Coordinates of C-alpha atoms in Angstrom, one line a residue:
X34 CA 0.0 0.1 0.0
X35 CA 1.2 3.6 -0.9
X36 CA 2.4 5.6 2.1
X37 CA -0.1 8.1 3.2
X38 CA 0.5 11.8 2.6
X39 CA 1.5 14.0 5.0
X40 CA -1.3 15.6 7.2
X41 CA -0.4 19.2 6.0
X42 CA -0.7 18.4 2.6
X43 CA -4.0 16.9 2.5
X44 CA -7.0 18.4 1.0
X45 CA -10.0 19.2 3.1
X46 CA -12.4 18.9 0.3
X47 CA -11.9 16.3 -2.6
X48 CA -14.6 16.4 -5.6
X49 CA -14.5 13.5 -8.2
X50 CA -16.3 13.0 -11.6
X51 CA -16.2 9.3 -11.4
X52 CA -16.0 8.4 -15.3
X53 CA -15.3 5.1 -17.2
X54 CA -17.8 2.9 -15.8
X55 CA -18.8 1.7 -19.1
X56 CA -15.5 1.6 -20.9
X57 CA -14.5 -0.7 -18.1
X58 CA -16.9 -2.8 -18.7
X59 CA -16.6 -3.0 -22.5
X60 CA -12.9 -3.7 -22.3
X61 CA -14.1 -6.9 -20.3
X62 CA -16.7 -7.8 -22.9
X63 CA -19.2 -7.0 -20.0
X64 CA -22.7 -4.8 -20.1
X65 CA -22.5 -1.3 -19.0
X66 CA -24.5 -2.1 -15.9
X67 CA -21.7 -4.4 -14.7
X68 CA -19.4 -1.5 -14.8
X69 CA -21.6 0.5 -12.8
X70 CA -21.8 -1.9 -10.1
X71 CA -18.0 -2.1 -10.4
X72 CA -18.1 1.9 -9.9
X73 CA -20.2 1.5 -6.7
X74 CA -17.8 -0.9 -5.2
X75 CA -14.9 1.7 -6.0
X76 CA -17.0 4.5 -4.4
X77 CA -17.4 2.5 -1.2
X78 CA -13.5 2.1 -0.8
X79 CA -12.8 5.6 -2.0
X80 CA -14.6 6.9 0.9
X81 CA -13.0 4.8 3.1
X82 CA -9.6 5.8 2.0
X83 CA -10.6 9.5 2.4
X84 CA -11.7 8.8 5.9
X85 CA -8.3 7.2 6.4
X86 CA -6.5 10.0 5.1
X87 CA -8.1 12.6 7.2
X88 CA -10.2 14.3 4.3
X89 CA -13.6 15.8 5.8
X90 CA -15.3 16.2 2.6
X91 CA -15.9 14.0 -0.5
X92 CA -18.3 15.2 -3.2
X93 CA -19.0 12.8 -6.1
X94 CA -20.7 13.3 -9.5
X95 CA -23.3 10.6 -9.5
X96 CA -25.6 11.4 -11.8
X97 CA -25.9 14.6 -13.9
X98 CA -28.6 16.5 -15.4
X99 CA -27.5 15.7 -19.0
X100 CA -27.4 11.8 -17.8
X101 CA -31.0 11.8 -18.9
X102 CA -30.1 11.8 -22.6
X103 CA -28.7 8.2 -22.3
X104 CA -30.7 5.2 -23.5
X105 CA -33.6 4.6 -21.1
X106 CA -32.7 1.2 -20.1
X107 CA -29.5 2.5 -18.7
X108 CA -31.1 5.2 -17.0
X109 CA -33.7 3.0 -15.3
X110 CA -30.7 0.6 -14.3
X111 CA -28.8 3.3 -12.7
X112 CA -31.8 4.3 -10.6
X113 CA -32.4 0.8 -9.7
X114 CA -28.4 0.3 -8.7
X115 CA -28.9 3.7 -6.7
X116 CA -31.8 1.9 -4.6
X117 CA -30.0 -1.3 -4.1
X118 CA -26.3 0.3 -3.4
X119 CA -27.9 2.8 -0.5
X120 CA -29.9 -0.7 0.8
X121 CA -26.7 -2.8 1.0
X122 CA -24.1 0.1 2.2
X123 CA -26.1 2.6 4.0
X124 CA -25.7 0.8 7.3
X125 CA -21.9 0.5 7.3
X126 CA -21.4 4.3 6.1
X127 CA -23.7 5.1 9.1
X128 CA -21.5 3.1 11.5
X129 CA -18.1 4.6 10.2
X130 CA -19.5 8.0 10.7
X131 CA -20.0 9.4 7.4
X132 CA -22.6 11.7 7.0
X133 CA -24.7 11.7 3.4
X134 CA -25.6 14.5 2.0
X135 CA -27.5 15.0 -1.6
X136 CA -27.4 18.0 -4.0
X137 CA -29.3 18.3 -7.2
X138 CA -32.8 19.0 -8.5
X139 CA -34.7 16.0 -7.3
X140 CA -38.1 17.5 -8.3
X141 CA -38.0 15.4 -11.4
X142 CA -36.6 12.3 -9.8
X143 CA -38.9 9.3 -9.3
X144 CA -40.6 9.2 -5.9
X145 CA -38.9 6.3 -5.1
X146 CA -35.5 7.2 -5.8
X147 CA -36.0 10.6 -4.0
X148 CA -37.1 8.8 -0.7
X149 CA -34.3 6.3 -0.9
X150 CA -31.7 9.5 -1.2
X151 CA -33.4 11.8 1.4
X152 CA -33.6 8.7 3.8
X153 CA -30.0 8.2 3.5
X154 CA -29.2 11.6 4.2
X155 CA -31.7 11.9 7.5
X156 CA -30.3 8.5 8.8
X157 CA -26.7 9.9 8.8
X158 CA -27.5 13.7 9.8
X159 CA -25.8 13.2 13.2
X160 CA -22.2 11.6 11.5
X161 CA -19.5 14.0 11.0
X162 CA -16.4 12.0 10.2
X163 CA -16.7 12.5 6.5
X164 CA -19.4 14.5 4.5
X165 CA -20.2 12.5 1.7
X166 CA -22.0 14.8 -1.1
X167 CA -23.9 12.7 -3.7
X168 CA -24.6 15.2 -6.4
X169 CA -27.7 13.6 -8.3
X170 CA -29.4 15.1 -11.2
X171 CA -27.1 18.1 -10.7
X172 CA -25.5 20.6 -13.0
X173 CA -23.4 23.6 -12.3
X174 CA -25.2 26.0 -14.1
X175 CA -28.5 24.7 -12.5
X176 CA -26.7 25.3 -9.2
X177 CA -26.1 29.0 -10.0
X178 CA -29.5 29.5 -11.4
X179 CA -31.2 28.1 -8.4
X180 CA -28.9 30.3 -6.0
X181 CA -29.8 33.2 -7.9
X182 CA -33.6 32.4 -7.9
X183 CA -33.2 31.8 -4.2
X184 CA -31.5 35.2 -3.5
X185 CA -34.3 37.0 -5.3
X186 CA -37.2 35.1 -3.5
X187 CA -35.3 36.1 -0.1
X188 CA -35.6 39.8 -1.3
X189 CA -31.6 40.1 -1.5
X190 CA -31.3 43.8 -3.2
X191 CA -29.2 44.0 -6.4
X192 CA -26.8 46.2 -5.0
X193 CA -26.2 43.6 -2.1
X194 CA -25.9 40.5 -4.3
X195 CA -22.0 40.0 -4.4
X196 CA -20.0 36.4 -4.4
X197 CA -20.7 36.2 -0.6
X198 CA -24.5 36.7 -0.6
X199 CA -24.9 34.4 -3.5
X200 CA -22.6 31.6 -2.1
X201 CA -25.0 31.2 0.8
X202 CA -27.7 30.1 -1.8
X203 CA -25.6 27.8 -3.7
X204 CA -26.5 24.0 -3.0
X205 CA -23.2 23.1 -1.0
X206 CA -23.2 26.4 1.3
X207 CA -22.4 23.9 4.3
X208 CA -19.1 22.8 2.7
X209 CA -15.6 24.4 1.9
X210 CA -14.9 24.7 -1.6
X211 CA -13.2 21.8 -3.5
X212 CA -9.5 22.0 -2.9
X213 CA -9.0 18.8 -5.3
X214 CA -10.8 18.2 -8.4
X215 CA -10.5 14.7 -9.5
X216 CA -11.6 13.2 -12.9
X217 CA -11.1 9.4 -14.0
X218 CA -11.3 7.8 -17.4
X219 CA -8.8 10.1 -19.3
X220 CA -11.3 12.9 -20.3
X221 CA -10.3 16.4 -19.5
X222 CA -13.1 18.6 -18.8
X223 CA -15.5 19.5 -16.1
X224 CA -18.7 18.4 -17.6
X225 CA -21.2 21.2 -15.7
X226 CA -19.8 19.9 -12.3
X227 CA -19.2 22.2 -9.4
X228 CA -18.5 25.4 -11.9
X229 CA -18.8 27.8 -8.9
X230 CA -17.1 26.1 -6.1
X231 CA -14.2 25.1 -8.2
X232 CA -13.0 28.4 -9.1
X233 CA -9.7 28.0 -7.2
X234 CA -9.5 24.3 -7.1
X235 CA -6.6 22.0 -8.3
X236 CA -7.4 19.8 -11.0
X237 CA -6.1 16.3 -11.6
X238 CA -7.2 14.1 -14.7
X239 CA -6.1 10.3 -14.8
X240 CA -6.6 7.7 -17.3
X241 CA -7.5 5.2 -14.5
X242 CA -11.2 4.1 -15.2
X243 CA -13.6 4.7 -11.9
X244 CA -13.8 1.1 -11.2
X245 CA -10.3 0.6 -10.8
X246 CA -9.8 3.7 -8.7
X247 CA -8.8 3.0 -4.9
X248 CA -6.5 4.5 -2.1
X249 CA -3.1 4.2 -4.2
X250 CA -4.9 6.0 -7.1
X251 CA -6.2 8.6 -4.3
X252 CA -2.7 9.0 -3.2
X253 CA -1.2 9.8 -6.5
X254 CA -3.9 12.7 -6.9
X255 CA -3.0 14.0 -3.1
X256 CA 0.7 13.9 -4.0
X257 CA 0.3 15.9 -7.3
X258 CA -1.9 18.4 -5.2
X259 CA 0.7 18.6 -2.5
X260 CA 3.1 19.9 -5.5
X261 CA 1.0 23.0 -6.6
X262 CA 1.4 26.3 -4.9
X263 CA -2.1 27.7 -4.4
X264 CA -1.7 31.5 -4.7
X265 CA -5.6 32.4 -4.8
X266 CA -4.6 35.5 -6.7
X267 CA -1.4 36.6 -4.6
X268 CA 2.3 36.0 -5.9
X269 CA 3.0 33.2 -3.1
X270 CA 6.9 33.6 -4.4
X271 CA 8.0 32.1 -1.2
X272 CA 5.7 29.1 -0.9
X273 CA 4.7 30.2 2.5
X274 CA 2.3 33.4 2.1
X275 CA -1.3 33.4 1.5
X276 CA -1.1 31.1 -1.7
X277 CA 0.7 28.1 -0.1
X278 CA -0.9 24.7 0.7
X279 CA -2.6 24.6 3.8
X280 CA -2.8 28.4 4.1
X281 CA -6.6 28.6 3.1
X282 CA -9.5 29.1 5.6
X283 CA -9.4 27.5 8.9
X284 CA -10.9 24.2 9.1
X285 CA -13.0 25.7 12.0
X286 CA -15.4 27.9 9.5
X287 CA -16.9 24.9 8.1
X288 CA -16.9 22.5 11.3
X289 CA -20.0 24.1 12.9
X290 CA -23.7 23.3 12.6
X291 CA -24.6 22.2 8.8
X292 CA -21.2 20.9 8.2

Protein backbone atom coordinates (compact mmCIF):
# COMPACT_ATOMS: atom_id res chain seq x y z
CA UNK A 1 0.00 0.00 0.00
CA UNK A 2 1.22 3.51 -0.83
CA UNK A 3 2.44 5.63 2.05
CA UNK A 4 -0.26 8.00 3.30
CA UNK A 5 0.41 11.65 2.50
CA UNK A 6 1.52 14.05 5.22
CA UNK A 7 -1.35 15.70 7.07
CA UNK A 8 -0.35 19.23 6.04
CA UNK A 9 -0.69 18.37 2.34
CA UNK A 10 -4.06 16.64 2.57
CA UNK A 11 -6.96 18.56 1.01
CA UNK A 12 -10.00 19.26 3.15
CA UNK A 13 -12.41 18.68 0.30
CA UNK A 14 -12.06 16.35 -2.69
CA UNK A 15 -14.53 16.36 -5.58
CA UNK A 16 -14.61 13.51 -8.11
CA UNK A 17 -16.14 13.01 -11.53
CA UNK A 18 -16.42 9.22 -11.51
CA UNK A 19 -15.94 8.51 -15.21
CA UNK A 20 -15.17 5.29 -17.08
CA UNK A 21 -17.64 2.67 -15.83
CA UNK A 22 -18.91 1.87 -19.32
CA UNK A 23 -15.46 1.64 -20.87
CA UNK A 24 -14.28 -0.54 -17.98
CA UNK A 25 -17.11 -2.98 -18.72
CA UNK A 26 -16.59 -2.85 -22.49
CA UNK A 27 -12.92 -3.78 -22.11
CA UNK A 28 -14.10 -6.92 -20.34
CA UNK A 29 -16.89 -7.65 -22.84
CA UNK A 30 -19.48 -7.05 -20.13
CA UNK A 31 -22.71 -4.99 -20.09
CA UNK A 32 -22.40 -1.34 -19.02
CA UNK A 33 -24.51 -2.13 -15.96
CA UNK A 34 -21.74 -4.34 -14.62
CA UNK A 35 -19.39 -1.39 -14.92
CA UNK A 36 -21.75 0.78 -12.92
CA UNK A 37 -21.94 -1.87 -10.20
CA UNK A 38 -18.15 -2.00 -10.08
CA UNK A 39 -18.21 1.78 -9.83
CA UNK A 40 -20.33 1.59 -6.68
CA UNK A 41 -17.76 -0.74 -5.12
CA UNK A 42 -15.02 1.72 -6.04
CA UNK A 43 -16.95 4.54 -4.38
CA UNK A 44 -17.33 2.60 -1.14
CA UNK A 45 -13.58 1.91 -1.10
CA UNK A 46 -12.82 5.55 -1.87
CA UNK A 47 -15.01 6.78 0.98
CA UNK A 48 -12.98 4.59 3.33
CA UNK A 49 -9.70 5.81 1.83
CA UNK A 50 -10.79 9.42 2.21
CA UNK A 51 -11.72 8.81 5.83
CA UNK A 52 -8.40 7.07 6.54
CA UNK A 53 -6.50 10.10 5.21
CA UNK A 54 -8.38 12.64 7.29
CA UNK A 55 -10.21 14.28 4.39
CA UNK A 56 -13.40 15.79 5.76
CA UNK A 57 -15.43 16.27 2.59
CA UNK A 58 -15.91 14.08 -0.48
CA UNK A 59 -18.27 15.14 -3.26
CA UNK A 60 -19.05 12.80 -6.15
CA UNK A 61 -20.90 13.32 -9.42
CA UNK A 62 -23.34 10.42 -9.32
CA UNK A 63 -25.85 11.51 -11.96
CA UNK A 64 -25.78 14.71 -13.97
CA UNK A 65 -28.75 16.62 -15.33
CA UNK A 66 -27.42 15.69 -18.79
CA UNK A 67 -27.40 11.94 -18.04
CA UNK A 68 -31.12 11.75 -18.83
CA UNK A 69 -30.04 11.75 -22.48
CA UNK A 70 -28.63 8.25 -22.10
CA UNK A 71 -30.65 5.20 -23.27
CA UNK A 72 -33.77 4.70 -21.17
CA UNK A 73 -32.68 1.19 -20.20
CA UNK A 74 -29.37 2.46 -18.83
CA UNK A 75 -31.01 5.31 -16.90
CA UNK A 76 -33.53 2.90 -15.38
CA UNK A 77 -30.69 0.57 -14.42
CA UNK A 78 -28.80 3.40 -12.75
CA UNK A 79 -31.85 4.35 -10.69
CA UNK A 80 -32.36 0.76 -9.59
CA UNK A 81 -28.67 0.41 -8.78
CA UNK A 82 -28.81 3.52 -6.61
CA UNK A 83 -31.60 2.09 -4.49
CA UNK A 84 -29.86 -1.29 -4.16
CA UNK A 85 -26.52 0.35 -3.30
CA UNK A 86 -28.03 2.51 -0.57
CA UNK A 87 -29.82 -0.49 0.89
CA UNK A 88 -26.61 -2.52 0.85
CA UNK A 89 -24.10 0.03 2.10
CA UNK A 90 -26.02 2.58 4.20
CA UNK A 91 -25.68 0.76 7.52
CA UNK A 92 -21.90 0.43 7.13
CA UNK A 93 -21.47 4.02 6.03
CA UNK A 94 -23.54 5.17 8.97
CA UNK A 95 -21.50 3.13 11.47
CA UNK A 96 -18.29 4.51 9.94
CA UNK A 97 -19.34 8.07 10.74
CA UNK A 98 -20.16 9.09 7.18
CA UNK A 99 -22.73 11.83 6.75
CA UNK A 100 -24.52 11.68 3.40
CA UNK A 101 -25.82 14.87 1.83
CA UNK A 102 -27.68 15.12 -1.46
CA UNK A 103 -27.45 18.05 -3.86
CA UNK A 104 -29.33 18.39 -7.12
CA UNK A 105 -32.79 18.93 -8.53
CA UNK A 106 -34.84 16.12 -7.03
CA UNK A 107 -38.16 17.49 -8.27
CA UNK A 108 -38.01 15.44 -11.47
CA UNK A 109 -36.67 12.28 -9.86
CA UNK A 110 -39.07 9.42 -9.14
CA UNK A 111 -40.57 9.36 -5.68
CA UNK A 112 -38.92 6.01 -4.92
CA UNK A 113 -35.45 7.28 -5.76
CA UNK A 114 -36.04 10.61 -4.04
CA UNK A 115 -37.19 8.91 -0.84
CA UNK A 116 -34.15 6.59 -0.85
CA UNK A 117 -31.79 9.54 -1.20
CA UNK A 118 -33.48 11.62 1.47
CA UNK A 119 -33.67 8.64 3.84
CA UNK A 120 -29.90 8.15 3.54
CA UNK A 121 -29.42 11.84 4.27
CA UNK A 122 -31.74 11.77 7.28
CA UNK A 123 -30.28 8.60 8.79
CA UNK A 124 -26.73 9.97 8.79
CA UNK A 125 -27.48 13.54 9.85
CA UNK A 126 -25.60 13.22 13.16
CA UNK A 127 -22.37 11.87 11.64
CA UNK A 128 -19.36 14.09 11.06
CA UNK A 129 -16.26 12.03 10.27
CA UNK A 130 -16.69 12.43 6.51
CA UNK A 131 -19.34 14.43 4.67
CA UNK A 132 -20.15 12.50 1.50
CA UNK A 133 -22.08 14.72 -0.88
CA UNK A 134 -23.81 12.87 -3.69
CA UNK A 135 -24.59 15.14 -6.63
CA UNK A 136 -27.67 13.62 -8.21
CA UNK A 137 -29.52 15.19 -11.14
CA UNK A 138 -27.07 18.02 -10.61
CA UNK A 139 -25.52 20.56 -12.95
CA UNK A 140 -23.24 23.46 -12.13
CA UNK A 141 -25.30 25.89 -14.20
CA UNK A 142 -28.49 24.69 -12.53
CA UNK A 143 -26.86 25.35 -9.15
CA UNK A 144 -26.02 28.95 -10.03
CA UNK A 145 -29.50 29.60 -11.43
CA UNK A 146 -31.27 28.12 -8.41
CA UNK A 147 -29.06 30.19 -6.10
CA UNK A 148 -29.99 33.36 -7.99
CA UNK A 149 -33.67 32.49 -7.78
CA UNK A 150 -33.42 31.86 -4.05
CA UNK A 151 -31.65 35.16 -3.54
CA UNK A 152 -34.38 36.99 -5.44
CA UNK A 153 -37.11 35.19 -3.48
CA UNK A 154 -35.31 36.10 -0.24
CA UNK A 155 -35.47 39.75 -1.23
CA UNK A 156 -31.72 40.33 -1.55
CA UNK A 157 -31.32 43.74 -3.28
CA UNK A 158 -29.27 43.72 -6.47
CA UNK A 159 -26.86 46.20 -4.89
CA UNK A 160 -26.11 43.69 -2.11
CA UNK A 161 -25.82 40.58 -4.27
CA UNK A 162 -22.09 39.83 -4.33
CA UNK A 163 -20.14 36.57 -4.33
CA UNK A 164 -20.43 36.09 -0.60
CA UNK A 165 -24.18 36.70 -0.63
CA UNK A 166 -24.82 34.34 -3.54
CA UNK A 167 -22.63 31.65 -2.00
CA UNK A 168 -25.10 31.37 0.86
CA UNK A 169 -27.70 30.10 -1.59
CA UNK A 170 -25.52 27.60 -3.44
CA UNK A 171 -26.43 23.93 -3.00
CA UNK A 172 -23.22 23.20 -1.07
CA UNK A 173 -23.20 26.22 1.21
CA UNK A 174 -22.41 23.89 4.13
CA UNK A 175 -18.98 22.89 2.83
CA UNK A 176 -15.67 24.55 1.96
CA UNK A 177 -14.98 24.79 -1.75
CA UNK A 178 -13.16 21.77 -3.23
CA UNK A 179 -9.38 21.89 -2.89
CA UNK A 180 -8.80 18.97 -5.25
CA UNK A 181 -10.96 18.12 -8.26
CA UNK A 182 -10.34 14.63 -9.67
CA UNK A 183 -11.66 13.25 -12.93
CA UNK A 184 -11.06 9.63 -13.86
CA UNK A 185 -11.41 8.02 -17.27
CA UNK A 186 -9.02 10.15 -19.29
CA UNK A 187 -11.35 13.01 -20.21
CA UNK A 188 -10.16 16.55 -19.50
CA UNK A 189 -13.24 18.67 -18.81
CA UNK A 190 -15.52 19.71 -15.95
CA UNK A 191 -18.78 18.46 -17.49
CA UNK A 192 -20.83 21.10 -15.69
CA UNK A 193 -19.80 19.91 -12.21
CA UNK A 194 -19.32 22.38 -9.34
CA UNK A 195 -18.60 25.29 -11.69
CA UNK A 196 -18.98 27.93 -8.98
CA UNK A 197 -17.27 25.98 -6.21
CA UNK A 198 -14.23 24.89 -8.24
CA UNK A 199 -12.97 28.38 -9.09
CA UNK A 200 -9.72 27.79 -7.17
CA UNK A 201 -9.61 23.99 -7.08
CA UNK A 202 -6.52 22.11 -8.20
CA UNK A 203 -7.38 19.74 -11.06
CA UNK A 204 -6.12 16.19 -11.44
CA UNK A 205 -7.03 14.16 -14.53
CA UNK A 206 -6.16 10.48 -14.73
CA UNK A 207 -6.60 7.74 -17.34
CA UNK A 208 -7.59 5.35 -14.55
CA UNK A 209 -11.15 4.14 -15.15
CA UNK A 210 -13.38 4.72 -12.14
CA UNK A 211 -13.92 1.06 -11.13
CA UNK A 212 -10.12 0.72 -10.83
CA UNK A 213 -9.79 3.78 -8.59
CA UNK A 214 -8.60 3.00 -5.05
CA UNK A 215 -6.49 4.34 -2.20
CA UNK A 216 -3.30 4.11 -4.26
CA UNK A 217 -4.84 6.20 -7.03
CA UNK A 218 -6.14 8.67 -4.46
CA UNK A 219 -2.65 9.04 -3.03
CA UNK A 220 -1.31 9.81 -6.50
CA UNK A 221 -3.83 12.61 -6.80
CA UNK A 222 -2.99 13.96 -3.35
CA UNK A 223 0.74 13.80 -4.12
CA UNK A 224 0.14 15.88 -7.25
CA UNK A 225 -1.96 18.31 -5.23
CA UNK A 226 0.78 18.64 -2.61
CA UNK A 227 3.21 19.85 -5.27
CA UNK A 228 0.97 22.73 -6.34
CA UNK A 229 1.37 26.26 -4.99
CA UNK A 230 -2.11 27.59 -4.33
CA UNK A 231 -1.91 31.36 -4.61
CA UNK A 232 -5.58 32.45 -4.74
CA UNK A 233 -4.50 35.53 -6.70
CA UNK A 234 -1.48 36.31 -4.51
CA UNK A 235 2.10 36.05 -5.82
CA UNK A 236 2.97 33.32 -3.32
CA UNK A 237 6.64 33.48 -4.32
CA UNK A 238 7.95 32.06 -1.06
CA UNK A 239 5.50 29.17 -0.99
CA UNK A 240 4.71 30.16 2.60
CA UNK A 241 2.41 33.11 2.13
CA UNK A 242 -1.28 33.45 1.47
CA UNK A 243 -1.15 31.12 -1.50
CA UNK A 244 0.72 28.19 0.02
CA UNK A 245 -0.83 24.76 0.46
CA UNK A 246 -2.67 24.60 3.76
CA UNK A 247 -2.96 28.36 4.12
CA UNK A 248 -6.63 28.61 3.17
CA UNK A 249 -9.50 29.26 5.54
CA UNK A 250 -9.55 27.57 8.91
CA UNK A 251 -11.12 24.13 9.18
CA UNK A 252 -13.10 25.55 12.09
CA UNK A 253 -15.06 27.71 9.65
CA UNK A 254 -16.79 24.60 8.40
CA UNK A 255 -16.85 22.38 11.49
CA UNK A 256 -19.96 23.90 13.03
CA UNK A 257 -23.64 23.19 12.52
CA UNK A 258 -24.57 22.13 9.01
CA UNK A 259 -21.12 20.72 8.19
